[in-house]
């Protein structure tokens, strides 16, 4: 918002539970417009409704950030199908939003898509004392692979698609044990670390970058 973007915030919970009202205040202080839409990203009708409202109030999106996710840390013997479906919903959300937003971007020959992956997609969370569950790694791996597919498919349509593989990010509700996984840089990943990376990927500075996954992990991948 501080760099001129209008914000549509889509979350499965109400804005009261997600501090959406406070977020809206911050966006409006930056002289940008704000819209909150409560929606389940794994439900196609909800996604269509969110996209429809976005177009009606903000116009055709130029930027899509897919950041939904949950993290079940069950061991394989203790894992459940319900837990699997809950974690995999984030990958389904990437698919659904790309399905309904990228063609709109294609119509104006411009778009920037950033998908939130995870280092768990590449190392299974093995660097953590309390690793992520199997299906979290699967979900983020699927999201990452989907970003590569879209990057290749829509490269000539003026649409850049990239992913971010973060380590445990504080204050997100899914970091869990991030305090036990201090990075080689000596601290835990913060939301701002991810935010500035997203800003870079959607800015003109990254106009020749597509189909990549940037590791925002403080060097965790060096310990694989």
JSON list of N, CA, C and O in Angstrom, two decimals, residues 9-14 18 36-41:
[
{"chain": "A", "resi": 9, "resn": "UNK", "atom": "N", "xyz": [-7.89, -8.13, 0.66]},
{"chain": "A", "resi": 9, "resn": "UNK", "atom": "CA", "xyz": [-7.46, -9.12, 1.64]},
{"chain": "A", "resi": 9, "resn": "UNK", "atom": "C", "xyz": [-8.51, -10.23, 1.71]},
{"chain": "A", "resi": 9, "resn": "UNK", "atom": "O", "xyz": [-9.65, -9.97, 2.10]},
{"chain": "A", "resi": 10, "resn": "UNK", "atom": "N", "xyz": [-8.13, -11.45, 1.34]},
{"chain": "A", "resi": 10, "resn": "UNK", "atom": "CA", "xyz": [-9.06, -12.58, 1.34]},
{"chain": "A", "resi": 10, "resn": "UNK", "atom": "C", "xyz": [-8.65, -13.57, 2.42]},
{"chain": "A", "resi": 10, "resn": "UNK", "atom": "O", "xyz": [-7.51, -14.04, 2.43]},
{"chain": "A", "resi": 11, "resn": "UNK", "atom": "N", "xyz": [-9.56, -13.87, 3.32]},
{"chain": "A", "resi": 11, "resn": "UNK", "atom": "CA", "xyz": [-9.23, -14.78, 4.42]},
{"chain": "A", "resi": 11, "resn": "UNK", "atom": "C", "xyz": [-10.45, -15.62, 4.78]},
{"chain": "A", "resi": 11, "resn": "UNK", "atom": "O", "xyz": [-11.58, -15.16, 4.66]},
{"chain": "A", "resi": 12, "resn": "UNK", "atom": "N", "xyz": [-10.20, -16.83, 5.24]},
{"chain": "A", "resi": 12, "resn": "UNK", "atom": "CA", "xyz": [-11.30, -17.73, 5.59]},
{"chain": "A", "resi": 12, "resn": "UNK", "atom": "C", "xyz": [-11.99, -17.27, 6.88]},
{"chain": "A", "resi": 12, "resn": "UNK", "atom": "O", "xyz": [-13.16, -17.58, 7.10]},
{"chain": "A", "resi": 13, "resn": "UNK", "atom": "N", "xyz": [-11.27, -16.52, 7.72]},
{"chain": "A", "resi": 13, "resn": "UNK", "atom": "CA", "xyz": [-11.86, -16.00, 8.94]},
{"chain": "A", "resi": 13, "resn": "UNK", "atom": "C", "xyz": [-12.37, -14.58, 8.72]},
{"chain": "A", "resi": 13, "resn": "UNK", "atom": "O", "xyz": [-12.01, -13.92, 7.74]},
{"chain": "A", "resi": 14, "resn": "UNK", "atom": "N", "xyz": [-13.17, -14.11, 9.66]},
{"chain": "A", "resi": 14, "resn": "UNK", "atom": "CA", "xyz": [-13.71, -12.76, 9.55]},
{"chain": "A", "resi": 14, "resn": "UNK", "atom": "C", "xyz": [-12.61, -11.74, 9.78]},
{"chain": "A", "resi": 14, "resn": "UNK", "atom": "O", "xyz": [-11.56, -12.05, 10.35]},
{"chain": "A", "resi": 18, "resn": "UNK", "atom": "N", "xyz": [-8.95, -11.71, 12.13]},
{"chain": "A", "resi": 18, "resn": "UNK", "atom": "CA", "xyz": [-7.66, -11.64, 11.44]},
{"chain": "A", "resi": 18, "resn": "UNK", "atom": "C", "xyz": [-7.03, -10.25, 11.52]},
{"chain": "A", "resi": 18, "resn": "UNK", "atom": "O", "xyz": [-6.06, -9.96, 10.83]},
{"chain": "A", "resi": 36, "resn": "UNK", "atom": "N", "xyz": [-11.86, -6.10, 2.27]},
{"chain": "A", "resi": 36, "resn": "UNK", "atom": "CA", "xyz": [-11.75, -7.41, 2.92]},
{"chain": "A", "resi": 36, "resn": "UNK", "atom": "C", "xyz": [-12.86, -8.31, 2.41]},
{"chain": "A", "resi": 36, "resn": "UNK", "atom": "O", "xyz": [-14.03, -7.92, 2.37]},
{"chain": "A", "resi": 37, "resn": "UNK", "atom": "N", "xyz": [-12.49, -9.54, 2.02]},
{"chain": "A", "resi": 37, "resn": "UNK", "atom": "CA", "xyz": [-13.48, -10.53, 1.57]},
{"chain": "A", "resi": 37, "resn": "UNK", "atom": "C", "xyz": [-13.26, -11.81, 2.35]},
{"chain": "A", "resi": 37, "resn": "UNK", "atom": "O", "xyz": [-12.16, -12.39, 2.33]},
{"chain": "A", "resi": 38, "resn": "UNK", "atom": "N", "xyz": [-14.29, -12.25, 3.06]},
{"chain": "A", "resi": 38, "resn": "UNK", "atom": "CA", "xyz": [-14.19, -13.53, 3.76]},
{"chain": "A", "resi": 38, "resn": "UNK", "atom": "C", "xyz": [-14.51, -14.65, 2.76]},
{"chain": "A", "resi": 38, "resn": "UNK", "atom": "O", "xyz": [-15.58, -14.68, 2.15]},
{"chain": "A", "resi": 39, "resn": "UNK", "atom": "N", "xyz": [-13.57, -15.56, 2.60]},
{"chain": "A", "resi": 39, "resn": "UNK", "atom": "CA", "xyz": [-13.74, -16.63, 1.62]},
{"chain": "A", "resi": 39, "resn": "UNK", "atom": "C", "xyz": [-12.83, -17.79, 1.94]},
{"chain": "A", "resi": 39, "resn": "UNK", "atom": "O", "xyz": [-11.74, -17.62, 2.50]},
{"chain": "A", "resi": 40, "resn": "UNK", "atom": "N", "xyz": [-13.27, -18.97, 1.58]},
{"chain": "A", "resi": 40, "resn": "UNK", "atom": "CA", "xyz": [-12.46, -20.19, 1.67]},
{"chain": "A", "resi": 40, "resn": "UNK", "atom": "C", "xyz": [-11.75, -20.36, 0.33]},
{"chain": "A", "resi": 40, "resn": "UNK", "atom": "O", "xyz": [-12.41, -20.57, -0.69]},
{"chain": "A", "resi": 41, "resn": "UNK", "atom": "N", "xyz": [-10.43, -20.26, 0.32]},
{"chain": "A", "resi": 41, "resn": "UNK", "atom": "CA", "xyz": [-9.70, -20.29, -0.95]},
{"chain": "A", "resi": 41, "resn": "UNK", "atom": "C", "xyz": [-9.78, -21.65, -1.64]},
{"chain": "A", "resi": 41, "resn": "UNK", "atom": "O", "xyz": [-9.42, -21.76, -2.82]}
]
